[in-house]
Amino acid sequence: MSHHLEDHVIPKSRQREKARGDLKWIGRDLKRVEDPRLLTGKGKYIDDLALPNMAHAAVLGAPHAHARVKSIDTSAAERLPGVILVYTGKQAAQETGPVASFSSPPATQHCMVIDKIRHVGEVVAAVVAEDPYIAEDAVNLIQVEYELLPVNVDPEQSIHATGDAVIHPDRGPTNCAYDQEFKFGPVDEDFARAEVVVKRKLKWGRSAAQPIETVGAIAEYDEGSGRFTCYANTSFYNVVNFVIAGALKVSPTQLKIVPTIAGGSFGSKIFTHKHVTLTCALARAAGRPVKYIQDRIENFLNSDAHGSDRIYYAELAMKRDGTILSLRFKVIDDYGAYFQFGVGHHGNAMAQVTGPYKINSVGMRLIAAFTNKGQQGAYRGFGSEVTNFLIERMVDAAADELGIDPIALRRKNLIEPHQFPYVIPTGNVYDSGNYQAVLDEALRLIGYDEWKAKQAQARAEGRCLGIGVATCQERSVYSPTEWWSLNPISNPGFALTSVPEGVSVRIDSSGKIFAQLNAPFWGNSPETVVTQVLAEQFTVDPADISIGYADSDSGFNGFGPGGSRYTVMVTGAIVSACGKLKDKLKLLAGHLLEADPGDLEFRNGAVGVKGVPEMQKSIAELALMGNFFRMSFPDTPEFDSGLETTAVYDHTLSTPPHPERKHLGIFYPIMGHMCHIAVVEVDPETGKVEIVDYAAVHDAGTMVNPKTLGGHIRGGTANGIGTALFEEYKYDENGQFRNANYADYAMPTVHEMPKDLKIGHLETPSPYTEYGIKGGGEGGRMGAPAALASAIEDALKPYGVRIDEVPMPPSKLRGLIRACTPTATRDSG
Amino acid sequence: MKPAAFAYERPESLDAVLKLLSGRRGRAKIIAGGQSLVPMMNFRVLQPELLVDINRVPDLDYHRVEAGELRIGALCRHTTLRDSALVRQACPLMHEAYQWVAHGPVRNRGTLCGNLCHADPASEMPAVALAVDATMLLRNSTGERTVPADQFFRGVYETAAREDEMLVEVRVPLAPKGQGWGFHELSVRKGDFAIVAAAATLRLDGGKVSEAAIALAGCGSHALRPSQVEQTLIGRTPDDSVLAEVAAACAAAINPASDIHGTAEYRRDLARALVARALRDARGRCG
Amino acid sequence: MDEVEIRLTVNKKERRARVMPRLLLSDFLRHHLGLPGTHVGCEHGVCGACNVLVDGVAWRSCLTFAVQVDGCEITTVEGLGSIKKLHPLQEAFWEEHGLQCGFCTPGMLMVACELLAKNPNPTEDDVREAISGQLCRCTGYQNIVKSIMSAAQKLRAASEKAA
């Protein structure tokens, strides 16, 4: 182990429930508990709800990318019948404060434009009216005078901007939001002893989650109590509620956020603080409940949820025999106009930046740029899917330069099964894995040798068939140190060290089990997963379990889905809660059966003496007794009435970053792994890529519900295909967002998917989590872009085209092919 | 995204429709399928004062062969034409092109006549109409006139139809015996508007080209027919190198724009590739 | 711009209303008739979440004005089946994990319904073509295709039994 990790400690496991083969409910393809109401149109998404006397909001989005608002004339809008209120930045400046930011120093943002516009689509004015049609009519009557400011859209240029082009002058006289260098391990020495240094410039274009449901909220301000109630399809509401309250200039006790189910998120609805703040402010100003549902264009322009947008100048230090020594790179990330998560996406990436390989050191220079575009948020991978692409492209480049088969090169460097828990140079740990087995299974699943033979034949026929293999990590269960560990050491900002997950569980007097979640539904399967774990713990039938969602008044300590954390964290909390309740039930049963609680077990919804089938009490009977029949039990506190508990679960395996950041501690160790293999055929004349075959094998530890996990693999792969081939947010030189609609932003349809996407599962349980479960929610998006880039490059080997960027739509690919085609053959068509 | 307010009429005769259109100076719009119109209204790019809903006017939803032509009425839906055995026989090029047009629910409502009047330069059917020398029958409250396809498409969303005219029928000459056809398109996703699409027909006489038509979508402000290039095919044997040469000439003859979906150079590449493929298919289908 | 009276049948119930011409059918169903099962994802006709059946034909309700369906018979997802009695399509989606967030699902169900009424024995390619105009961000589509194929089988078996 490298010298810089000498103080690195891996805490002992705190696992209580082992992974094992005799589980009844965990591991089953239980039909989802959530589905019946979703299938019958009774889901109750945010726009399905209505409050009495509710009004509707529409907004005027800024038409310019960088401008000051000189004047706003709202008189015509206000006069329109049906208009209740027109709200401008002037009012917002008085009534609201800055919205949440995890960056240090923050890049101040308000719920709407106060001082100046920093990207197109920011809210310049809002109208509240009797119905959304009138609200929009009124928006079109608002007259605004703008003073244009210089626009920057190229991050490498923007960081040199001065004067009026500076987007956050109060933060500093530069659009360079961040510039820091890190060395994890002996980077310089490793590069000095390298025999070959492979260099690439790689680009990752800006795409985003774009769930089919947009962001929405309904807010009500009760003047009598001074309380806001806000229904919203957001998350983080019961942990960072106080920040929104602060933005509304009220005490945290005055804000209740009630979650509604979300029609997809993929990270984009993790914390829609701006939207909630604005809707609440409007409700307070209007004196009526206000509903504001973003339309699709607003969702593109103004929902603070853009994905990573990076340029890498990367180097891989190698030995000639294929041993990878070190990775170092300079990365420039275009963060857009604000900085809500700071460089957290890069902290996140440090969890697995070396991929599944034994690499001795990592060096990074990270530059974050402000530009006049929408800001980055969270999108499935939160920045790690990008470094998966980085390391896989570099490994393929190394294979090419060294003349080594890319699979052989991977095998040579893959971490071996006996080496876990494995510490990577950044300090993060990989808890368990068997990368060789995943690779072997993927090769078998795709029929690799048969495809190689077909490829030879295709090449002989002049067709461009390519095979790409990507072996990638999917870290799960984050520690929040990743959000700030790369921030300035002297001023890291809010340096939180825990993101727990709480749950409350209650058994009612008929023996039914109620669990209250502190996290929303996004399309993941929280109710199903929790039902399965509860059924396992109590040996009851899923039909006897009911799941609800707490609001911010009754909820607590729940960071919800994101970063592939939820299943592991909520299971941990459930196990804690069940432990307490099961102990109580055993206590009660022990008294009634005159047996020692240590001799009791749970079986078929009852608690009974081991080995004595007739000596048992059903949970229902115990619950009845425990709730209503106090006097049947001894008069000591442990027999007090009630069978309910709350439990908070903290990360089982995280440590702080080194004070000098020699390493970042352990922050994302529950490590899943995948191998994606793509077979593509490229039409060299048009640049069109057809995915002919595809296999994805994932190891997410013990699976709670293989079918729903499979859903994340497939859906995630679809997102990854979009990212790799079609999806890009296109801002022009004036900062105009040119394809902010579903016709021009090309998300995959069924036709763009491979017809038979083969998936496989492997399980190397985690030694650290309950039942050995690992997170798998980010799924296929972590591996697909790397696999597809590799496959396309392989397909175009005869042309010598390198695929160094995503997305790679036909127009771009054709341009690369054209550039590599000798002029003589080019013109003959 | 809600549309601006408008007045709404749903006349029950063609005469009533035409009367409503007259004297409105363009501020009235016909709604047939609405699949192109309503998105523009929802975006508020278009804000007609009056919407004239023709969907209840009888005898507009037809397609039939009459006087040696395939005649398609104003309310004939894309789905009908796509599924029609008559169209497959009378205009196989149209049938082929329909495999590339939009998606089910959009085709259920969208009409061919509406699509042609909308004249999106990246739309497939205007190119087909050009390639087959279709004729548009326009009618207003005072009379009717026909306009051939090569004069109908004028620019982006611009046709020869006057503000008070309605396209009541499209007339497509029946595909001559032995004519081969081909249609190829490149779009980002299947069903999207074309970046470039190429339609072609060929007839051979003794192994040499006697008739040829090539039309392009996505290569200019409207569907194009490079007739001068077509002429160079006449009398020649359509082997691969000849067809490639013609395709290259098409690419050289066009002046496409660069936009967010592709550069001008890319569109020329596509024109060259797709015209060659369409011509090869057409050659293979010559009877 | 005056309101227009419309009368129509929705999920086999007669409904009557006075609506502004510009009121979109999607908004009419969701907010005036209390049928929020039809979802709105884009309001420009691309995502397909808003599909309803009008006289058995799938239409984009976000591209239709309520006034246009005067006299028509509309079926929304609420008319397909209920929690107590799911339609075979809904059963199949449930069994085959054909949904995750559920937002695109009503649109998928309605085009699937239209397909199976026209073609009770579709191939997988037929199913793909039928759902090609529907955007789903969660599932990657494969389980949706599987669900519809499974439903087709269920419906064929049921009609064979009835015959």
mmCIF file with all atom_site columns, C-alpha atoms in Angstrom, chain A residues 461-543:
data_model
loop_
_atom_site.group_PDB
_atom_site.id
_atom_site.type_symbol
_atom_site.label_atom_id
_atom_site.label_alt_id
_atom_site.label_comp_id
_atom_site.label_asym_id
_atom_site.label_entity_id
_atom_site.label_seq_id
_atom_site.pdbx_PDB_ins_code
_atom_site.Cartn_x
_atom_site.Cartn_y
_atom_site.Cartn_z
_atom_site.occupancy
_atom_site.B_iso_or_equiv
_atom_site.pdbx_formal_charge
_atom_site.auth_seq_id
_atom_site.auth_comp_id
_atom_site.auth_asym_id
_atom_site.auth_atom_id
_atom_site.pdbx_PDB_model_num
ATOM 1  C CA . GLU A 1 461 ? -17.398 -7.673  -46.797 1.00 0.00 ? 461 GLU A CA 1
ATOM 2  C CA . GLY A 1 462 ? -16.442 -4.070  -46.081 1.00 0.00 ? 462 GLY A CA 1
ATOM 3  C CA . ARG A 1 463 ? -18.969 -3.649  -43.270 1.00 0.00 ? 463 ARG A CA 1
ATOM 4  C CA . CYS A 1 464 ? -18.129 -1.842  -40.062 1.00 0.00 ? 464 CYS A CA 1
ATOM 5  C CA . LEU A 1 465 ? -19.010 -4.159  -37.212 1.00 0.00 ? 465 LEU A CA 1
ATOM 6  C CA . GLY A 1 466 ? -17.495 -3.391  -33.828 1.00 0.00 ? 466 GLY A CA 1
ATOM 7  C CA . ILE A 1 467 ? -17.413 -4.943  -30.361 1.00 0.00 ? 467 ILE A CA 1
ATOM 8  C CA . GLY A 1 468 ? -16.771 -2.883  -27.267 1.00 0.00 ? 468 GLY A CA 1
ATOM 9  C CA . VAL A 1 469 ? -16.179 -4.154  -23.756 1.00 0.00 ? 469 VAL A CA 1
ATOM 10 C CA . ALA A 1 470 ? -16.414 -1.941  -20.691 1.00 0.00 ? 470 ALA A CA 1
ATOM 11 C CA . THR A 1 471 ? -15.697 -3.082  -17.162 1.00 0.00 ? 471 THR A CA 1
ATOM 12 C CA . CYS A 1 472 ? -17.010 -0.406  -14.816 1.00 0.00 ? 472 CYS A CA 1
ATOM 13 C CA . GLN A 1 473 ? -17.726 0.309   -11.214 1.00 0.00 ? 473 GLN A CA 1
ATOM 14 C CA . GLU A 1 474 ? -21.016 1.358   -9.716  1.00 0.00 ? 474 GLU A CA 1
ATOM 15 C CA . ARG A 1 475 ? -20.337 2.797   -6.281  1.00 0.00 ? 475 ARG A CA 1
ATOM 16 C CA . SER A 1 476 ? -23.304 2.873   -3.975  1.00 0.00 ? 476 SER A CA 1
ATOM 17 C CA . VAL A 1 477 ? -24.245 4.444   -0.650  1.00 0.00 ? 477 VAL A CA 1
ATOM 18 C CA . TYR A 1 478 ? -22.387 7.726   -0.497  1.00 0.00 ? 478 TYR A CA 1
ATOM 19 C CA . SER A 1 479 ? -21.016 9.593   2.433   1.00 0.00 ? 479 SER A CA 1
ATOM 20 C CA . PRO A 1 480 ? -21.554 13.329  2.036   1.00 0.00 ? 480 PRO A CA 1
ATOM 21 C CA . THR A 1 481 ? -17.888 14.091  2.500   1.00 0.00 ? 481 THR A CA 1
ATOM 22 C CA . GLU A 1 482 ? -17.743 13.719  -1.258  1.00 0.00 ? 482 GLU A CA 1
ATOM 23 C CA . TRP A 1 483 ? -19.635 16.996  -1.586  1.00 0.00 ? 483 TRP A CA 1
ATOM 24 C CA . TRP A 1 484 ? -17.024 19.054  0.207   1.00 0.00 ? 484 TRP A CA 1
ATOM 25 C CA . SER A 1 485 ? -13.823 17.042  0.471   1.00 0.00 ? 485 SER A CA 1
ATOM 26 C CA . LEU A 1 486 ? -12.415 18.770  -2.602  1.00 0.00 ? 486 LEU A CA 1
ATOM 27 C CA . ASN A 1 487 ? -13.408 22.227  -1.346  1.00 0.00 ? 487 ASN A CA 1
ATOM 28 C CA . PRO A 1 488 ? -10.702 24.500  0.089   1.00 0.00 ? 488 PRO A CA 1
ATOM 29 C CA . ILE A 1 489 ? -9.476  22.866  3.279   1.00 0.00 ? 489 ILE A CA 1
ATOM 30 C CA . SER A 1 490 ? -9.626  26.134  5.180   1.00 0.00 ? 490 SER A CA 1
ATOM 31 C CA . ASN A 1 491 ? -13.152 26.792  4.052   1.00 0.00 ? 491 ASN A CA 1
ATOM 32 C CA . PRO A 1 492 ? -14.909 23.600  3.066   1.00 0.00 ? 492 PRO A CA 1
ATOM 33 C CA . GLY A 1 493 ? -18.402 25.007  3.572   1.00 0.00 ? 493 GLY A CA 1
ATOM 34 C CA . PHE A 1 494 ? -20.979 22.850  5.258   1.00 0.00 ? 494 PHE A CA 1
ATOM 35 C CA . ALA A 1 495 ? -18.753 19.874  5.988   1.00 0.00 ? 495 ALA A CA 1
ATOM 36 C CA . LEU A 1 496 ? -21.459 17.390  6.901   1.00 0.00 ? 496 LEU A CA 1
ATOM 37 C CA . THR A 1 497 ? -20.318 13.857  7.623   1.00 0.00 ? 497 THR A CA 1
ATOM 38 C CA . SER A 1 498 ? -23.534 11.906  7.632   1.00 0.00 ? 498 SER A CA 1
ATOM 39 C CA . VAL A 1 499 ? -26.520 11.375  5.441   1.00 0.00 ? 499 VAL A CA 1
ATOM 40 C CA . PRO A 1 500 ? -28.528 8.929   7.500   1.00 0.00 ? 500 PRO A CA 1
ATOM 41 C CA . GLU A 1 501 ? -31.751 7.280   6.589   1.00 0.00 ? 501 GLU A CA 1
ATOM 42 C CA . GLY A 1 502 ? -34.549 6.962   9.108   1.00 0.00 ? 502 GLY A CA 1
ATOM 43 C CA . VAL A 1 503 ? -37.679 4.921   9.145   1.00 0.00 ? 503 VAL A CA 1
ATOM 44 C CA . SER A 1 504 ? -40.521 4.359   11.555  1.00 0.00 ? 504 SER A CA 1
ATOM 45 C CA . VAL A 1 505 ? -42.247 1.019   11.979  1.00 0.00 ? 505 VAL A CA 1
ATOM 46 C CA . ARG A 1 506 ? -45.364 0.233   13.915  1.00 0.00 ? 506 ARG A CA 1
ATOM 47 C CA . ILE A 1 507 ? -47.397 -2.895  14.523  1.00 0.00 ? 507 ILE A CA 1
ATOM 48 C CA . ASP A 1 508 ? -51.047 -2.213  15.088  1.00 0.00 ? 508 ASP A CA 1
ATOM 49 C CA . SER A 1 509 ? -53.391 -4.137  17.249  1.00 0.00 ? 509 SER A CA 1
ATOM 50 C CA . SER A 1 510 ? -54.494 -6.431  14.467  1.00 0.00 ? 510 SER A CA 1
ATOM 51 C CA . GLY A 1 511 ? -50.896 -7.403  13.810  1.00 0.00 ? 511 GLY A CA 1
ATOM 52 C CA . LYS A 1 512 ? -50.472 -5.391  10.643  1.00 0.00 ? 512 LYS A CA 1
ATOM 53 C CA . ILE A 1 513 ? -47.145 -3.710  10.065  1.00 0.00 ? 513 ILE A CA 1
ATOM 54 C CA . PHE A 1 514 ? -46.916 -0.061  9.065   1.00 0.00 ? 514 PHE A CA 1
ATOM 55 C CA . ALA A 1 515 ? -43.722 1.536   7.901   1.00 0.00 ? 515 ALA A CA 1
ATOM 56 C CA . GLN A 1 516 ? -43.287 5.222   7.262   1.00 0.00 ? 516 GLN A CA 1
ATOM 57 C CA . LEU A 1 517 ? -40.579 6.199   4.820   1.00 0.00 ? 517 LEU A CA 1
ATOM 58 C CA . ASN A 1 518 ? -38.733 9.484   4.939   1.00 0.00 ? 518 ASN A CA 1
ATOM 59 C CA . ALA A 1 519 ? -37.987 9.453   1.266   1.00 0.00 ? 519 ALA A CA 1
ATOM 60 C CA . PRO A 1 520 ? -40.036 9.872   -1.890  1.00 0.00 ? 520 PRO A CA 1
ATOM 61 C CA . PHE A 1 521 ? -40.920 7.478   -4.679  1.00 0.00 ? 521 PHE A CA 1
ATOM 62 C CA . TRP A 1 522 ? -39.116 8.183   -7.938  1.00 0.00 ? 522 TRP A CA 1
ATOM 63 C CA . GLY A 1 523 ? -39.791 5.065   -9.928  1.00 0.00 ? 523 GLY A CA 1
ATOM 64 C CA . ASN A 1 524 ? -37.413 3.087   -7.806  1.00 0.00 ? 524 ASN A CA 1
ATOM 65 C CA . SER A 1 525 ? -39.361 0.578   -5.735  1.00 0.00 ? 525 SER A CA 1
ATOM 66 C CA . PRO A 1 526 ? -39.122 1.699   -2.123  1.00 0.00 ? 526 PRO A CA 1
ATOM 67 C CA . GLU A 1 527 ? -42.444 0.240   -1.020  1.00 0.00 ? 527 GLU A CA 1
ATOM 68 C CA . THR A 1 528 ? -41.669 -3.102  -2.577  1.00 0.00 ? 528 THR A CA 1
ATOM 69 C CA . VAL A 1 529 ? -38.154 -3.349  -1.244  1.00 0.00 ? 529 VAL A CA 1
ATOM 70 C CA . VAL A 1 530 ? -39.168 -2.312  2.257   1.00 0.00 ? 530 VAL A CA 1
ATOM 71 C CA . THR A 1 531 ? -42.093 -4.725  2.149   1.00 0.00 ? 531 THR A CA 1
ATOM 72 C CA . GLN A 1 532 ? -39.764 -7.553  1.237   1.00 0.00 ? 532 GLN A CA 1
ATOM 73 C CA . VAL A 1 533 ? -37.330 -6.751  4.038   1.00 0.00 ? 533 VAL A CA 1
ATOM 74 C CA . LEU A 1 534 ? -40.116 -6.389  6.592   1.00 0.00 ? 534 LEU A CA 1
ATOM 75 C CA . ALA A 1 535 ? -41.691 -9.629  5.435   1.00 0.00 ? 535 ALA A CA 1
ATOM 76 C CA . GLU A 1 536 ? -38.324 -11.315 5.826   1.00 0.00 ? 536 GLU A CA 1
ATOM 77 C CA . GLN A 1 537 ? -37.719 -9.860  9.266   1.00 0.00 ? 537 GLN A CA 1
ATOM 78 C CA . PHE A 1 538 ? -41.142 -10.600 10.705  1.00 0.00 ? 538 PHE A CA 1
ATOM 79 C CA . THR A 1 539 ? -41.867 -13.770 8.665   1.00 0.00 ? 539 THR A CA 1
ATOM 80 C CA . VAL A 1 540 ? -45.169 -12.280 7.568   1.00 0.00 ? 540 VAL A CA 1
ATOM 81 C CA . ASP A 1 541 ? -46.895 -12.028 4.244   1.00 0.00 ? 541 ASP A CA 1
ATOM 82 C CA . PRO A 1 542 ? -46.477 -8.828  2.193   1.00 0.00 ? 542 PRO A CA 1
ATOM 83 C CA . ALA A 1 543 ? -50.238 -8.357  2.299   1.00 0.00 ? 543 ALA A CA 1
#
